[in-house]
JSON list of C-alpha atoms (C1' of nucleotides) in Angstrom, two decimals:
[
{"chain": "A", "resi": 1, "resn": "MET", "atom": "CA", "xyz": [-99.77, -28.15, 61.33]},
{"chain": "A", "resi": 2, "resn": "ALA", "atom": "CA", "xyz": [-96.62, -31.07, 62.75]},
{"chain": "A", "resi": 3, "resn": "TYR", "atom": "CA", "xyz": [-96.09, -34.35, 61.51]},
{"chain": "A", "resi": 4, "resn": "TRP", "atom": "CA", "xyz": [-95.53, -37.43, 63.44]},
{"chain": "A", "resi": 5, "resn": "LEU", "atom": "CA", "xyz": [-94.78, -41.26, 63.61]},
{"chain": "A", "resi": 6, "resn": "MET", "atom": "CA", "xyz": [-96.30, -43.77, 65.76]},
{"chain": "A", "resi": 7, "resn": "LYS", "atom": "CA", "xyz": [-95.46, -47.04, 66.46]},
{"chain": "A", "resi": 8, "resn": "SER", "atom": "CA", "xyz": [-97.67, -50.49, 66.72]},
{"chain": "A", "resi": 9, "resn": "GLU", "atom": "CA", "xyz": [-97.11, -54.08, 66.41]},
{"chain": "A", "resi": 10, "resn": "PRO", "atom": "CA", "xyz": [-98.96, -55.82, 63.98]},
{"chain": "A", "resi": 11, "resn": "GLU", "atom": "CA", "xyz": [-100.23, -58.48, 66.32]},
{"chain": "A", "resi": 12, "resn": "GLU", "atom": "CA", "xyz": [-101.49, -55.50, 68.46]},
{"chain": "A", "resi": 13, "resn": "TYR", "atom": "CA", "xyz": [-102.79, -53.22, 66.02]},
{"chain": "A", "resi": 14, "resn": "SER", "atom": "CA", "xyz": [-102.29, -52.97, 62.09]},
{"chain": "A", "resi": 15, "resn": "ILE", "atom": "CA", "xyz": [-102.80, -50.71, 59.22]},
{"chain": "A", "resi": 16, "resn": "ASP", "atom": "CA", "xyz": [-105.38, -53.06, 58.00]},
{"chain": "A", "resi": 17, "resn": "ASP", "atom": "CA", "xyz": [-107.29, -52.83, 61.06]},
{"chain": "A", "resi": 18, "resn": "LEU", "atom": "CA", "xyz": [-107.29, -49.12, 61.04]},
{"chain": "A", "resi": 19, "resn": "ALA", "atom": "CA", "xyz": [-108.20, -49.24, 56.85]},
{"chain": "A", "resi": 20, "resn": "ARG", "atom": "CA", "xyz": [-111.13, -51.20, 57.96]},
{"chain": "A", "resi": 21, "resn": "GLU", "atom": "CA", "xyz": [-112.27, -49.25, 61.09]},
{"chain": "A", "resi": 22, "resn": "ARG", "atom": "CA", "xyz": [-111.48, -45.96, 59.71]},
{"chain": "A", "resi": 23, "resn": "LYS", "atom": "CA", "xyz": [-110.43, -44.16, 63.04]},
{"chain": "A", "resi": 24, "resn": "THR", "atom": "CA", "xyz": [-109.18, -45.68, 66.52]},
{"chain": "A", "resi": 25, "resn": "ALA", "atom": "CA", "xyz": [-108.26, -44.19, 69.80]},
{"chain": "A", "resi": 26, "resn": "TRP", "atom": "CA", "xyz": [-104.41, -44.58, 70.01]},
{"chain": "A", "resi": 27, "resn": "ASP", "atom": "CA", "xyz": [-103.96, -45.86, 73.65]},
{"chain": "A", "resi": 28, "resn": "GLY", "atom": "CA", "xyz": [-101.53, -47.81, 75.79]},
{"chain": "A", "resi": 29, "resn": "VAL", "atom": "CA", "xyz": [-98.33, -45.44, 75.41]},
{"chain": "A", "resi": 30, "resn": "ARG", "atom": "CA", "xyz": [-96.57, -46.02, 78.63]},
{"chain": "A", "resi": 31, "resn": "ASN", "atom": "CA", "xyz": [-93.47, -43.78, 78.31]},
{"chain": "A", "resi": 32, "resn": "TYR", "atom": "CA", "xyz": [-93.02, -39.95, 79.38]},
{"chain": "A", "resi": 33, "resn": "GLN", "atom": "CA", "xyz": [-91.57, -38.54, 76.22]},
{"chain": "A", "resi": 34, "resn": "ALA", "atom": "CA", "xyz": [-93.89, -40.35, 74.29]},
{"chain": "A", "resi": 35, "resn": "ARG", "atom": "CA", "xyz": [-96.63, -39.17, 76.44]},
{"chain": "A", "resi": 36, "resn": "ASN", "atom": "CA", "xyz": [-95.83, -35.38, 76.08]},
{"chain": "A", "resi": 37, "resn": "PHE", "atom": "CA", "xyz": [-95.68, -35.43, 71.98]},
{"chain": "A", "resi": 38, "resn": "LEU", "atom": "CA", "xyz": [-99.02, -37.18, 72.45]},
{"chain": "A", "resi": 39, "resn": "LYS", "atom": "CA", "xyz": [-100.07, -33.78, 74.35]},
{"chain": "A", "resi": 40, "resn": "GLU", "atom": "CA", "xyz": [-98.89, -31.95, 71.41]},
{"chain": "A", "resi": 41, "resn": "MET", "atom": "CA", "xyz": [-100.75, -33.15, 69.02]},
{"chain": "A", "resi": 42, "resn": "LYS", "atom": "CA", "xyz": [-103.24, -30.63, 67.44]},
{"chain": "A", "resi": 43, "resn": "LYS", "atom": "CA", "xyz": [-106.22, -31.81, 65.06]},
{"chain": "A", "resi": 44, "resn": "GLY", "atom": "CA", "xyz": [-105.19, -32.28, 61.34]},
{"chain": "A", "resi": 45, "resn": "ASP", "atom": "CA", "xyz": [-101.65, -33.01, 62.41]},
{"chain": "A", "resi": 46, "resn": "LEU", "atom": "CA", "xyz": [-100.60, -36.07, 60.06]},
{"chain": "A", "resi": 47, "resn": "ALA", "atom": "CA", "xyz": [-98.86, -39.35, 61.17]},
{"chain": "A", "resi": 48, "resn": "LEU", "atom": "CA", "xyz": [-96.73, -41.96, 59.93]},
{"chain": "A", "resi": 49, "resn": "PHE", "atom": "CA", "xyz": [-98.21, -45.74, 60.73]},
{"chain": "A", "resi": 50, "resn": "TYR", "atom": "CA", "xyz": [-94.59, -47.50, 61.78]},
{"chain": "A", "resi": 51, "resn": "ARG", "atom": "CA", "xyz": [-95.10, -51.05, 61.84]},
{"chain": "A", "resi": 52, "resn": "SER", "atom": "CA", "xyz": [-92.86, -52.42, 64.51]},
{"chain": "A", "resi": 53, "resn": "ASN", "atom": "CA", "xyz": [-91.58, -55.58, 65.62]},
{"chain": "A", "resi": 54, "resn": "ALA", "atom": "CA", "xyz": [-92.22, -57.08, 62.05]},
{"chain": "A", "resi": 55, "resn": "ALA", "atom": "CA", "xyz": [-90.66, -58.94, 59.58]},
{"chain": "A", "resi": 56, "resn": "PRO", "atom": "CA", "xyz": [-90.10, -56.08, 58.03]},
{"chain": "A", "resi": 57, "resn": "SER", "atom": "CA", "xyz": [-90.48, -53.03, 60.19]},
{"chain": "A", "resi": 58, "resn": "ALA", "atom": "CA", "xyz": [-91.41, -50.56, 58.11]},
{"chain": "A", "resi": 59, "resn": "ILE", "atom": "CA", "xyz": [-93.93, -47.00, 57.56]},
{"chain": "A", "resi": 60, "resn": "VAL", "atom": "CA", "xyz": [-96.79, -48.74, 55.84]},
{"chain": "A", "resi": 61, "resn": "GLY", "atom": "CA", "xyz": [-99.34, -45.91, 55.86]},
{"chain": "A", "resi": 62, "resn": "GLU", "atom": "CA", "xyz": [-100.58, -42.39, 57.13]},
{"chain": "A", "resi": 63, "resn": "MET", "atom": "CA", "xyz": [-103.09, -41.05, 59.68]},
{"chain": "A", "resi": 64, "resn": "GLU", "atom": "CA", "xyz": [-104.70, -37.64, 60.85]},
{"chain": "A", "resi": 65, "resn": "ILE", "atom": "CA", "xyz": [-105.14, -36.92, 63.96]},
{"chain": "A", "resi": 66, "resn": "ILE", "atom": "CA", "xyz": [-108.95, -36.31, 64.48]},
{"chain": "A", "resi": 67, "resn": "GLY", "atom": "CA", "xyz": [-108.96, -36.00, 68.56]},
{"chain": "A", "resi": 68, "resn": "GLU", "atom": "CA", "xyz": [-106.54, -34.21, 70.95]},
{"chain": "A", "resi": 69, "resn": "ALA", "atom": "CA", "xyz": [-105.10, -35.71, 74.39]},
{"chain": "A", "resi": 70, "resn": "ARG", "atom": "CA", "xyz": [-107.28, -36.82, 76.78]},
{"chain": "A", "resi": 71, "resn": "PRO", "atom": "CA", "xyz": [-106.81, -38.68, 80.12]},
{"chain": "A", "resi": 72, "resn": "ASP", "atom": "CA", "xyz": [-107.17, -42.67, 79.60]},
{"chain": "A", "resi": 73, "resn": "PRO", "atom": "CA", "xyz": [-110.08, -43.42, 81.41]},
{"chain": "A", "resi": 74, "resn": "ARG", "atom": "CA", "xyz": [-108.49, -46.57, 82.74]},
{"chain": "A", "resi": 75, "resn": "GLU", "atom": "CA", "xyz": [-104.96, -44.77, 83.88]},
{"chain": "A", "resi": 76, "resn": "PRO", "atom": "CA", "xyz": [-105.98, -41.27, 84.07]},
{"chain": "A", "resi": 77, "resn": "ASP", "atom": "CA", "xyz": [-102.22, -40.46, 84.54]},
{"chain": "A", "resi": 78, "resn": "TRP", "atom": "CA", "xyz": [-101.61, -41.51, 80.60]},
{"chain": "A", "resi": 79, "resn": "VAL", "atom": "CA", "xyz": [-103.37, -39.86, 77.84]},
{"chain": "A", "resi": 80, "resn": "ILE", "atom": "CA", "xyz": [-105.31, -41.47, 74.42]},
{"chain": "A", "resi": 81, "resn": "VAL", "atom": "CA", "xyz": [-105.25, -39.50, 70.89]},
{"chain": "A", "resi": 82, "resn": "ASP", "atom": "CA", "xyz": [-107.95, -40.30, 68.28]},
{"chain": "A", "resi": 83, "resn": "VAL", "atom": "CA", "xyz": [-106.41, -41.05, 64.91]},
{"chain": "A", "resi": 84, "resn": "GLY", "atom": "CA", "xyz": [-108.29, -41.17, 61.29]},
{"chain": "A", "resi": 85, "resn": "PHE", "atom": "CA", "xyz": [-107.12, -43.43, 58.40]},
{"chain": "A", "resi": 86, "resn": "VAL", "atom": "CA", "xyz": [-105.63, -41.60, 55.72]},
{"chain": "A", "resi": 87, "resn": "ARG", "atom": "CA", "xyz": [-104.00, -44.10, 53.25]},
{"chain": "A", "resi": 88, "resn": "LYS", "atom": "CA", "xyz": [-101.82, -47.27, 53.24]},
{"chain": "A", "resi": 89, "resn": "TYR", "atom": "CA", "xyz": [-99.08, -46.50, 50.94]},
{"chain": "A", "resi": 90, "resn": "PRO", "atom": "CA", "xyz": [-98.44, -48.19, 47.67]},
{"chain": "A", "resi": 91, "resn": "THR", "atom": "CA", "xyz": [-94.58, -48.73, 48.66]},
{"chain": "A", "resi": 92, "resn": "PRO", "atom": "CA", "xyz": [-93.91, -49.42, 52.37]},
{"chain": "A", "resi": 93, "resn": "LEU", "atom": "CA", "xyz": [-90.63, -48.17, 53.40]},
{"chain": "A", "resi": 94, "resn": "SER", "atom": "CA", "xyz": [-88.94, -50.62, 55.50]},
{"chain": "A", "resi": 95, "resn": "LEU", "atom": "CA", "xyz": [-86.08, -49.94, 58.03]},
{"chain": "A", "resi": 96, "resn": "ASP", "atom": "CA", "xyz": [-83.13, -50.95, 56.09]},
{"chain": "A", "resi": 97, "resn": "ASP", "atom": "CA", "xyz": [-84.74, -48.48, 53.20]},
{"chain": "A", "resi": 98, "resn": "ILE", "atom": "CA", "xyz": [-84.69, -45.56, 55.65]},
{"chain": "A", "resi": 99, "resn": "LYS", "atom": "CA", "xyz": [-81.63, -46.25, 56.60]},
{"chain": "A", "resi": 100, "resn": "ARG", "atom": "CA", "xyz": [-80.49, -46.04, 53.23]},
{"chain": "A", "resi": 101, "resn": "GLN", "atom": "CA", "xyz": [-81.66, -42.78, 52.31]},
{"chain": "A", "resi": 102, "resn": "LYS", "atom": "CA", "xyz": [-79.24, -39.61, 53.32]},
{"chain": "A", "resi": 103, "resn": "ALA", "atom": "CA", "xyz": [-82.38, -37.34, 53.74]},
{"chain": "A", "resi": 104, "resn": "LEU", "atom": "CA", "xyz": [-83.56, -39.61, 56.35]},
{"chain": "A", "resi": 105, "resn": "ASP", "atom": "CA", "xyz": [-80.26, -40.11, 58.56]},
{"chain": "A", "resi": 106, "resn": "GLU", "atom": "CA", "xyz": [-81.53, -37.75, 60.97]},
{"chain": "A", "resi": 107, "resn": "MET", "atom": "CA", "xyz": [-85.13, -39.32, 61.64]},
{"chain": "A", "resi": 108, "resn": "VAL", "atom": "CA", "xyz": [-85.69, -39.94, 65.72]},
{"chain": "A", "resi": 109, "resn": "LEU", "atom": "CA", "xyz": [-86.58, -43.43, 64.52]},
{"chain": "A", "resi": 110, "resn": "LEU", "atom": "CA", "xyz": [-82.67, -44.19, 64.16]},
{"chain": "A", "resi": 111, "resn": "HIS", "atom": "CA", "xyz": [-81.24, -42.54, 67.28]},
{"chain": "A", "resi": 112, "resn": "ASN", "atom": "CA", "xyz": [-83.71, -43.26, 69.88]},
{"chain": "A", "resi": 113, "resn": "SER", "atom": "CA", "xyz": [-85.09, -46.45, 68.55]},
{"chain": "A", "resi": 114, "resn": "ARG", "atom": "CA", "xyz": [-87.53, -47.21, 71.28]},
{"chain": "A", "resi": 115, "resn": "LEU", "atom": "CA", "xyz": [-89.43, -43.96, 71.94]},
{"chain": "A", "resi": 116, "resn": "SER", "atom": "CA", "xyz": [-92.95, -45.20, 70.11]},
{"chain": "A", "resi": 117, "resn": "VAL", "atom": "CA", "xyz": [-94.31, -41.73, 69.52]},
{"chain": "A", "resi": 118, "resn": "GLN", "atom": "CA", "xyz": [-91.74, -39.08, 67.74]},
{"chain": "A", "resi": 119, "resn": "PRO", "atom": "CA", "xyz": [-92.08, -36.13, 65.74]},
{"chain": "A", "resi": 120, "resn": "VAL", "atom": "CA", "xyz": [-90.79, -36.12, 61.97]},
{"chain": "A", "resi": 121, "resn": "SER", "atom": "CA", "xyz": [-89.51, -32.98, 60.03]},
{"chain": "A", "resi": 122, "resn": "PRO", "atom": "CA", "xyz": [-91.53, -31.27, 57.27]},
{"chain": "A", "resi": 123, "resn": "ALA", "atom": "CA", "xyz": [-88.61, -32.10, 55.11]},
{"chain": "A", "resi": 124, "resn": "GLU", "atom": "CA", "xyz": [-88.27, -35.79, 56.35]},
{"chain": "A", "resi": 125, "resn": "TRP", "atom": "CA", "xyz": [-92.15, -35.96, 55.81]},
{"chain": "A", "resi": 126, "resn": "SER", "atom": "CA", "xyz": [-91.85, -34.92, 52.07]},
{"chain": "A", "resi": 127, "resn": "GLU", "atom": "CA", "xyz": [-89.03, -37.38, 51.47]},
{"chain": "A", "resi": 128, "resn": "ILE", "atom": "CA", "xyz": [-91.28, -40.00, 52.73]},
{"chain": "A", "resi": 129, "resn": "GLN", "atom": "CA", "xyz": [-94.03, -39.04, 50.57]},
{"chain": "A", "resi": 130, "resn": "ARG", "atom": "CA", "xyz": [-92.14, -39.05, 47.65]},
{"chain": "A", "resi": 131, "resn": "LEU", "atom": "CA", "xyz": [-90.44, -42.62, 48.58]},
{"chain": "A", "resi": 132, "resn": "CYS", "atom": "CA", "xyz": [-93.86, -44.34, 49.60]},
{"chain": "A", "resi": 133, "resn": "SER", "atom": "CA", "xyz": [-96.13, -42.64, 47.16]},
{"chain": "A", "resi": 134, "resn": "GLY", "atom": "CA", "xyz": [-94.58, -44.14, 43.70]},
{"chain": "A", "resi": 135, "resn": "ARG", "atom": "CA", "xyz": [-95.01, -47.70, 42.48]},
{"chain": "A", "resi": 136, "resn": "ARG", "atom": "CA", "xyz": [-91.41, -47.87, 42.50]},
{"chain": "A", "resi": 137, "resn": "VAL", "atom": "CA", "xyz": [-90.57, -51.33, 44.89]},
{"chain": "A", "resi": 138, "resn": "LEU", "atom": "CA", "xyz": [-87.64, -50.50, 47.23]},
{"chain": "A", "resi": 139, "resn": "SER", "atom": "CA", "xyz": [-87.70, -53.56, 48.78]},
{"chain": "A", "resi": 140, "resn": "PRO", "atom": "CA", "xyz": [-90.05, -56.18, 47.59]},
{"chain": "A", "resi": 141, "resn": "GLU", "atom": "CA", "xyz": [-90.70, -57.83, 50.68]},
{"chain": "A", "resi": 142, "resn": "ASN", "atom": "CA", "xyz": [-92.13, -54.58, 52.26]},
{"chain": "A", "resi": 143, "resn": "HIS", "atom": "CA", "xyz": [-95.41, -55.73, 50.72]},
{"chain": "A", "resi": 144, "resn": "ALA", "atom": "CA", "xyz": [-95.51, -58.88, 52.71]},
{"chain": "A", "resi": 145, "resn": "LEU", "atom": "CA", "xyz": [-97.69, -58.24, 55.83]},
{"chain": "B", "resi": 1, "resn": "DG", "atom": "C1'", "xyz": [-86.25, -66.26, 70.89]},
{"chain": "B", "resi": 2, "resn": "DC", "atom": "C1'", "xyz": [-82.58, -63.82, 71.97]},
{"chain": "B", "resi": 3, "resn": "DC", "atom": "C1'", "xyz": [-80.39, -59.80, 73.44]},
{"chain": "B", "resi": 4, "resn": "DA", "atom": "C1'", "xyz": [-78.49, -54.79, 73.21]},
{"chain": "B", "resi": 5, "resn": "DA", "atom": "C1'", "xyz": [-80.55, -50.62, 74.34]},
{"chain": "B", "resi": 6, "resn": "DC", "atom": "C1'", "xyz": [-82.47, -47.72, 77.14]},
{"chain": "B", "resi": 7, "resn": "DG", "atom": "C1'", "xyz": [-86.29, -46.67, 80.95]},
{"chain": "B", "resi": 8, "resn": "DT", "atom": "C1'", "xyz": [-87.61, -46.76, 85.71]},
{"chain": "B", "resi": 9, "resn": "DT", "atom": "C1'", "xyz": [-87.44, -48.47, 90.20]},
{"chain": "B", "resi": 10, "resn": "DG", "atom": "C1'", "xyz": [-85.67, -48.67, 94.69]},
{"chain": "B", "resi": 11, "resn": "DG", "atom": "C1'", "xyz": [-82.12, -49.28, 98.11]},
{"chain": "B", "resi": 12, "resn": "DC", "atom": "C1'", "xyz": [-78.67, -46.43, 100.31]},
{"chain": "C", "resi": 1, "resn": "DG", "atom": "C1'", "xyz": [-78.68, -38.14, 94.07]},
{"chain": "C", "resi": 2, "resn": "DC", "atom": "C1'", "xyz": [-75.88, -42.72, 92.37]},
{"chain": "C", "resi": 3, "resn": "DC", "atom": "C1'", "xyz": [-76.63, -46.42, 90.25]},
{"chain": "C", "resi": 4, "resn": "DA", "atom": "C1'", "xyz": [-77.58, -51.67, 90.50]},
{"chain": "C", "resi": 5, "resn": "DA", "atom": "C1'", "xyz": [-81.06, -54.58, 89.40]},
{"chain": "C", "resi": 6, "resn": "DC", "atom": "C1'", "xyz": [-85.15, -55.34, 86.55]},
{"chain": "C", "resi": 7, "resn": "DG", "atom": "C1'", "xyz": [-88.56, -54.55, 82.96]},
{"chain": "C", "resi": 8, "resn": "DT", "atom": "C1'", "xyz": [-89.39, -53.66, 78.24]},
{"chain": "C", "resi": 9, "resn": "DT", "atom": "C1'", "xyz": [-88.95, -52.37, 73.54]},
{"chain": "C", "resi": 10, "resn": "DG", "atom": "C1'", "xyz": [-88.08, -53.49, 68.98]},
{"chain": "C", "resi": 11, "resn": "DG", "atom": "C1'", "xyz": [-84.43, -55.05, 65.71]},
{"chain": "C", "resi": 12, "resn": "DC", "atom": "C1'", "xyz": [-82.86, -59.19, 63.78]}
]
DNA sequence: GCCAACGTTGGC
DNA sequence: GCCAACGTTGGC
């Protein structure tokens, strides 16, 4: 099973939208590298929901790949995957928080900041679980949406 | 809203 | 195939 990170701007589609709908078709990816990662995803893979272009940008929750890549009916050169809501983290992890964690300093997020779909290593994943699951508040403003 | 970084396009 | 111009992403 693989781990991923996928970005969405809150005005486009938020973790709360996903929590309400329970699942959604993840579409609109128009970057070849990101598309290739979408094609690699397998049913049961888990993905971090990253809230981009926000104050603050942050990892806010978790989802599961429930449907593997299929052509976008509107633009068949591109693909869509289907994702299901898993949970919204009690403690979101802001970009600032991520930058401060030594264990996360090799995340693709920090080195290829414009890539909207990217792999996450098992070590990074478990570190993020540790940081996001507790009640400890890293940055109080994280809780604002 | 600005702009740096990066990806894509197209002229040559 | 190079690279300048342009468009987009996303942090701030």
